[in-house]
Amino acid sequence: EEEQELTGAGGGLSDKVSLYKGDITVLEVDAIVNA
């Protein structure tokens, strides 16, 4: 089975999603999901 890159309307998924390990209360972001 071939691997496929996950993409959205504006490009690759990595352009939209980030992993962060640390104090999320100091982040200046629009949304935090599954925190």
PDB file of C-alpha atoms in Angstrom:
ATOM      1  CA  GLU A   1       0.000   0.000   0.000  1.00  0.00           C
ATOM      2  CA  GLU A   2       1.370   3.421  -0.955  1.00  0.00           C
ATOM      3  CA  GLU A   3       1.861   6.168   1.622  1.00  0.00           C
ATOM      4  CA  GLN A   4       0.016   9.426   1.025  1.00  0.00           C
ATOM      5  CA  GLU A   5       0.825  12.825   2.478  1.00  0.00           C
ATOM      6  CA  LEU A   6      -2.071  14.426   4.354  1.00  0.00           C
ATOM      7  CA  THR A   7      -2.897  17.767   2.772  1.00  0.00           C
ATOM      8  CA  GLY A   8      -5.540  20.434   3.207  1.00  0.00           C
ATOM      9  CA  ALA A   9      -6.777  23.280   1.050  1.00  0.00           C
ATOM     10  CA  GLY A  10      -3.703  25.421   1.707  1.00  0.00           C
ATOM     11  CA  GLY A  11      -0.907  22.878   1.609  1.00  0.00           C
ATOM     12  CA  GLY A  12       0.653  20.204   3.767  1.00  0.00           C
ATOM     13  CA  LEU A  13      -0.714  19.261   7.167  1.00  0.00           C
ATOM     14  CA  SER A  14       2.573  20.258   8.810  1.00  0.00           C
ATOM     15  CA  ASP A  15       1.872  23.871   7.746  1.00  0.00           C
ATOM     16  CA  LYS A  16      -1.261  23.828   9.913  1.00  0.00           C
ATOM     17  CA  VAL A  17      -0.481  21.607  12.928  1.00  0.00           C
ATOM     18  CA  SER A  18       2.288  21.790  15.522  1.00  0.00           C
ATOM     19  CA  LEU A  19       3.300  19.641  18.460  1.00  0.00           C
ATOM     20  CA  TYR A  20       4.373  21.515  21.581  1.00  0.00           C
ATOM     21  CA  LYS A  21       5.769  20.266  24.865  1.00  0.00           C
ATOM     22  CA  GLY A  22       5.851  22.869  27.586  1.00  0.00           C
ATOM     23  CA  ASP A  23       3.720  25.453  29.390  1.00  0.00           C
ATOM     24  CA  ILE A  24       0.738  26.044  27.091  1.00  0.00           C
ATOM     25  CA  THR A  25      -0.489  28.973  29.202  1.00  0.00           C
ATOM     26  CA  VAL A  26       2.241  31.226  27.781  1.00  0.00           C
ATOM     27  CA  LEU A  27       1.458  30.552  24.103  1.00  0.00           C
ATOM     28  CA  GLU A  28      -0.077  33.288  21.934  1.00  0.00           C
ATOM     29  CA  VAL A  29      -2.282  31.151  19.681  1.00  0.00           C
ATOM     30  CA  ASP A  30      -5.821  31.120  18.260  1.00  0.00           C
ATOM     31  CA  ALA A  31      -6.682  27.641  19.579  1.00  0.00           C
ATOM     32  CA  ILE A  32      -5.317  24.766  21.645  1.00  0.00           C
ATOM     33  CA  VAL A  33      -6.797  21.365  20.810  1.00  0.00           C
ATOM     34  CA  ASN A  34      -6.780  18.287  23.084  1.00  0.00           C
ATOM     35  CA  ALA A  35      -4.756  20.000  25.777  1.00  0.00           C
TER      36      ALA A  35
END
